[in-house]
Amino acid sequence: MSRIIVIGGHGRTGILIIEQLIAHGDTVVATIRNPTHMADLVKRGAETVVLDLEKSSGPDFAKVFEGADAIVFAAGSAEGEGSALDRTGTLKTVRAAERAGVLRYVTISSIGASTGLRLSGAWATDEMRDYYEQKRAANKLLRASSLNWTILEPGELTDEKGTGKITLSEAAIAHGSIPRADVAAVVVAALQEPKTIGRTFQLVGGDTPIETAIRETVAHPVADATGR
């Protein structure tokens, strides 16, 4: 049983990660910005701490991180906030993890952020360009850290029921969608597989069971845009 900190614990993906970690037998500490969300997560079995990625200090995060086995960064900028929080929040929590001695760190980015995705069509907006710029900067900060990181870059997130099956690759893949529940399951599986450390994965819905997809992908590493 591990003690896992989930940053952004009341987001739609964060809640699913918490539920699946608890079902796995882990102890979960969820960080939230809004105190009114606390009861909802406590009901699900999580410890909760009010920490704001923008307003709380690095030492505040480091204090909560002490004694944890891993950090999961599932936070994201809310509508109308701007995307800089993805970068600054990553920097703050990475430094806090290093200060607290928590080496394992899994983050959820966005498909193509590490493979040179060119935005086109409806995606080619100033907002999306900034979003990807911040995601790429956050990934760069994490890779430069001393942590045992894993970066997950899912396609468009949906609220459909999870299938337990995905397409997973370290190389670029066609854009597609994936249920948040399956992303949550990949987070839990990645935490259990040491060979995912130092790796960046693209993922969308597919036909391969999650554990099989991870096992097969880590067995055949490929060079990608991260320069590994």
Short mmCIF file of N, CA, C and O in Angstrom, two decimals, residues 115 150-153 165-173 186 189-190 193-204 206-224 228:
data_model
loop_
_atom_site.label_atom_id
_atom_site.label_comp_id
_atom_site.label_asym_id
_atom_site.label_seq_id
_atom_site.Cartn_x
_atom_site.Cartn_y
_atom_site.Cartn_z
N THR A 115 5.62 15.27 -29.02
CA THR A 115 5.94 14.67 -30.34
C THR A 115 5.81 15.67 -31.48
O THR A 115 5.75 15.29 -32.65
N THR A 150 7.02 10.14 -14.97
CA THR A 150 6.33 9.55 -16.12
C THR A 150 5.35 10.60 -16.63
O THR A 150 4.64 11.22 -15.84
N ILE A 151 5.33 10.81 -17.94
CA ILE A 151 4.42 11.77 -18.56
C ILE A 151 3.41 11.00 -19.41
O ILE A 151 3.80 10.23 -20.28
N LEU A 152 2.13 11.23 -19.16
CA LEU A 152 1.06 10.63 -19.94
C LEU A 152 0.40 11.73 -20.78
O LEU A 152 0.01 12.77 -20.25
N GLU A 153 0.29 11.48 -22.09
CA GLU A 153 -0.27 12.48 -22.99
C GLU A 153 -1.50 11.91 -23.71
O GLU A 153 -1.41 11.40 -24.83
N LYS A 165 -9.33 -0.65 -22.32
CA LYS A 165 -8.49 -0.93 -23.47
C LYS A 165 -8.04 0.39 -24.11
O LYS A 165 -8.81 1.34 -24.20
N ILE A 166 -6.77 0.41 -24.55
CA ILE A 166 -6.19 1.64 -25.06
C ILE A 166 -5.25 1.37 -26.23
O ILE A 166 -4.91 0.22 -26.52
N THR A 167 -4.83 2.44 -26.87
CA THR A 167 -3.67 2.43 -27.77
C THR A 167 -2.61 3.25 -27.07
O THR A 167 -2.86 4.40 -26.67
N LEU A 168 -1.42 2.70 -26.90
CA LEU A 168 -0.34 3.35 -26.16
C LEU A 168 0.92 3.33 -26.99
O LEU A 168 1.25 2.33 -27.62
N SER A 169 1.65 4.46 -27.01
CA SER A 169 2.85 4.54 -27.83
C SER A 169 3.77 5.62 -27.28
O SER A 169 3.31 6.61 -26.70
N GLU A 170 5.08 5.43 -27.48
CA GLU A 170 6.02 6.50 -27.18
C GLU A 170 6.23 7.39 -28.40
O GLU A 170 6.73 8.50 -28.26
N ALA A 171 5.88 6.91 -29.55
CA ALA A 171 5.95 7.70 -30.78
C ALA A 171 4.61 8.38 -31.01
O ALA A 171 3.61 8.07 -30.37
N ALA A 172 4.58 9.32 -31.94
CA ALA A 172 3.34 10.03 -32.27
C ALA A 172 2.28 9.06 -32.77
O ALA A 172 2.58 8.10 -33.47
N ILE A 173 1.04 9.32 -32.39
CA ILE A 173 -0.09 8.53 -32.86
C ILE A 173 -1.18 9.47 -33.34
O ILE A 173 -1.16 10.67 -33.03
N VAL A 186 -4.66 4.03 -16.35
CA VAL A 186 -3.28 4.05 -16.83
C VAL A 186 -2.37 4.68 -15.78
O VAL A 186 -1.24 4.22 -15.56
N ALA A 189 -1.77 2.03 -13.17
CA ALA A 189 -0.89 0.98 -13.71
C ALA A 189 0.54 1.48 -13.86
O ALA A 189 1.50 0.74 -13.59
N ALA A 190 0.71 2.72 -14.30
CA ALA A 190 2.06 3.28 -14.48
C ALA A 190 2.79 3.38 -13.15
O ALA A 190 4.00 3.16 -13.08
N GLU A 193 4.50 0.13 -12.39
CA GLU A 193 5.49 -0.39 -13.34
C GLU A 193 6.73 0.51 -13.39
O GLU A 193 6.71 1.57 -14.00
N PRO A 194 7.82 0.09 -12.75
CA PRO A 194 9.04 0.91 -12.72
C PRO A 194 9.59 1.25 -14.11
O PRO A 194 10.26 2.27 -14.27
N LYS A 195 9.30 0.41 -15.09
CA LYS A 195 9.83 0.67 -16.42
C LYS A 195 9.16 1.84 -17.12
O LYS A 195 9.59 2.25 -18.21
N THR A 196 8.11 2.42 -16.51
CA THR A 196 7.52 3.63 -17.08
C THR A 196 8.27 4.89 -16.66
O THR A 196 8.01 5.97 -17.18
N ILE A 197 9.21 4.75 -15.73
CA ILE A 197 9.97 5.90 -15.25
C ILE A 197 10.85 6.45 -16.38
O ILE A 197 11.51 5.70 -17.09
N GLY A 198 10.84 7.78 -16.51
CA GLY A 198 11.63 8.43 -17.54
C GLY A 198 11.07 8.26 -18.93
O GLY A 198 11.79 8.43 -19.92
N ARG A 199 9.78 7.96 -19.03
CA ARG A 199 9.16 7.69 -20.33
C ARG A 199 7.95 8.60 -20.52
O ARG A 199 7.27 8.99 -19.56
N THR A 200 7.65 8.89 -21.78
CA THR A 200 6.51 9.72 -22.16
C THR A 200 5.62 8.91 -23.08
O THR A 200 6.10 8.38 -24.09
N PHE A 201 4.32 8.83 -22.76
CA PHE A 201 3.42 7.96 -23.51
C PHE A 201 2.24 8.74 -24.10
O PHE A 201 1.62 9.55 -23.41
N GLN A 202 1.96 8.46 -25.37
CA GLN A 202 0.74 8.93 -26.02
C GLN A 202 -0.33 7.87 -25.80
O GLN A 202 -0.04 6.67 -25.90
N LEU A 203 -1.57 8.28 -25.54
CA LEU A 203 -2.61 7.28 -25.35
C LEU A 203 -3.97 7.79 -25.81
O LEU A 203 -4.33 8.94 -25.59
N VAL A 204 -4.68 6.90 -26.48
CA VAL A 204 -6.06 7.13 -26.90
C VAL A 204 -6.81 5.82 -26.70
O VAL A 204 -6.22 4.80 -26.33
N GLY A 206 -8.50 2.30 -27.56
CA GLY A 206 -7.99 1.27 -28.47
C GLY A 206 -8.54 -0.09 -28.15
O GLY A 206 -9.60 -0.23 -27.53
N ASP A 207 -7.77 -1.12 -28.55
CA ASP A 207 -8.24 -2.50 -28.41
C ASP A 207 -7.37 -3.35 -27.49
O ASP A 207 -7.65 -4.53 -27.30
N THR A 208 -6.31 -2.76 -26.92
CA THR A 208 -5.38 -3.53 -26.11
C THR A 208 -5.63 -3.29 -24.63
O THR A 208 -5.68 -2.13 -24.19
N PRO A 209 -5.79 -4.33 -23.82
CA PRO A 209 -5.94 -4.14 -22.38
C PRO A 209 -4.82 -3.29 -21.81
O PRO A 209 -3.66 -3.40 -22.25
N ILE A 210 -5.13 -2.45 -20.85
CA ILE A 210 -4.18 -1.47 -20.34
C ILE A 210 -2.87 -2.09 -19.87
O ILE A 210 -1.78 -1.65 -20.26
N GLU A 211 -2.93 -3.11 -19.02
CA GLU A 211 -1.70 -3.70 -18.51
C GLU A 211 -0.87 -4.32 -19.62
O GLU A 211 0.37 -4.23 -19.61
N THR A 212 -1.53 -4.92 -20.61
CA THR A 212 -0.82 -5.50 -21.75
C THR A 212 -0.16 -4.40 -22.57
O THR A 212 1.00 -4.52 -22.99
N ALA A 213 -0.89 -3.30 -22.80
CA ALA A 213 -0.35 -2.19 -23.58
C ALA A 213 0.89 -1.60 -22.92
O ALA A 213 1.89 -1.31 -23.60
N ILE A 214 0.85 -1.44 -21.61
CA ILE A 214 2.00 -0.90 -20.90
C ILE A 214 3.17 -1.87 -20.97
O ILE A 214 4.31 -1.49 -21.26
N ARG A 215 2.90 -3.15 -20.71
CA ARG A 215 3.97 -4.15 -20.71
C ARG A 215 4.65 -4.23 -22.08
O ARG A 215 5.88 -4.27 -22.17
N GLU A 216 3.85 -4.23 -23.13
CA GLU A 216 4.42 -4.35 -24.47
C GLU A 216 5.17 -3.08 -24.88
O GLU A 216 6.21 -3.15 -25.54
N THR A 217 4.66 -1.92 -24.48
CA THR A 217 5.29 -0.66 -24.88
C THR A 217 6.61 -0.45 -24.16
O THR A 217 7.60 -0.03 -24.79
N VAL A 218 6.67 -0.73 -22.87
CA VAL A 218 7.93 -0.51 -22.14
C VAL A 218 8.98 -1.54 -22.54
O VAL A 218 10.18 -1.31 -22.34
N ALA A 219 8.55 -2.65 -23.12
CA ALA A 219 9.51 -3.67 -23.56
C ALA A 219 10.21 -3.28 -24.85
O ALA A 219 11.25 -3.85 -25.19
N HIS A 220 9.65 -2.29 -25.56
CA HIS A 220 10.21 -1.88 -26.85
C HIS A 220 10.31 -0.37 -26.92
O HIS A 220 9.56 0.29 -27.64
N PRO A 221 11.25 0.22 -26.15
CA PRO A 221 11.37 1.68 -26.14
C PRO A 221 11.83 2.22 -27.50
O PRO A 221 12.56 1.55 -28.23
N VAL A 222 11.37 3.41 -27.83
CA VAL A 222 11.77 4.06 -29.06
C VAL A 222 12.25 5.47 -28.76
O VAL A 222 11.82 6.08 -27.77
N ALA A 223 13.13 6.00 -29.60
CA ALA A 223 13.57 7.38 -29.45
C ALA A 223 12.41 8.28 -29.82
O ALA A 223 11.67 8.01 -30.76
N ASP A 224 12.21 9.35 -29.06
CA ASP A 224 11.12 10.27 -29.38
C ASP A 224 11.59 11.70 -29.28
O ASP A 224 12.78 11.98 -29.17
N ARG A 228 15.49 11.22 -25.67
CA ARG A 228 16.02 10.10 -24.91
C ARG A 228 16.78 9.14 -25.82
O ARG A 228 16.46 9.00 -26.99
#
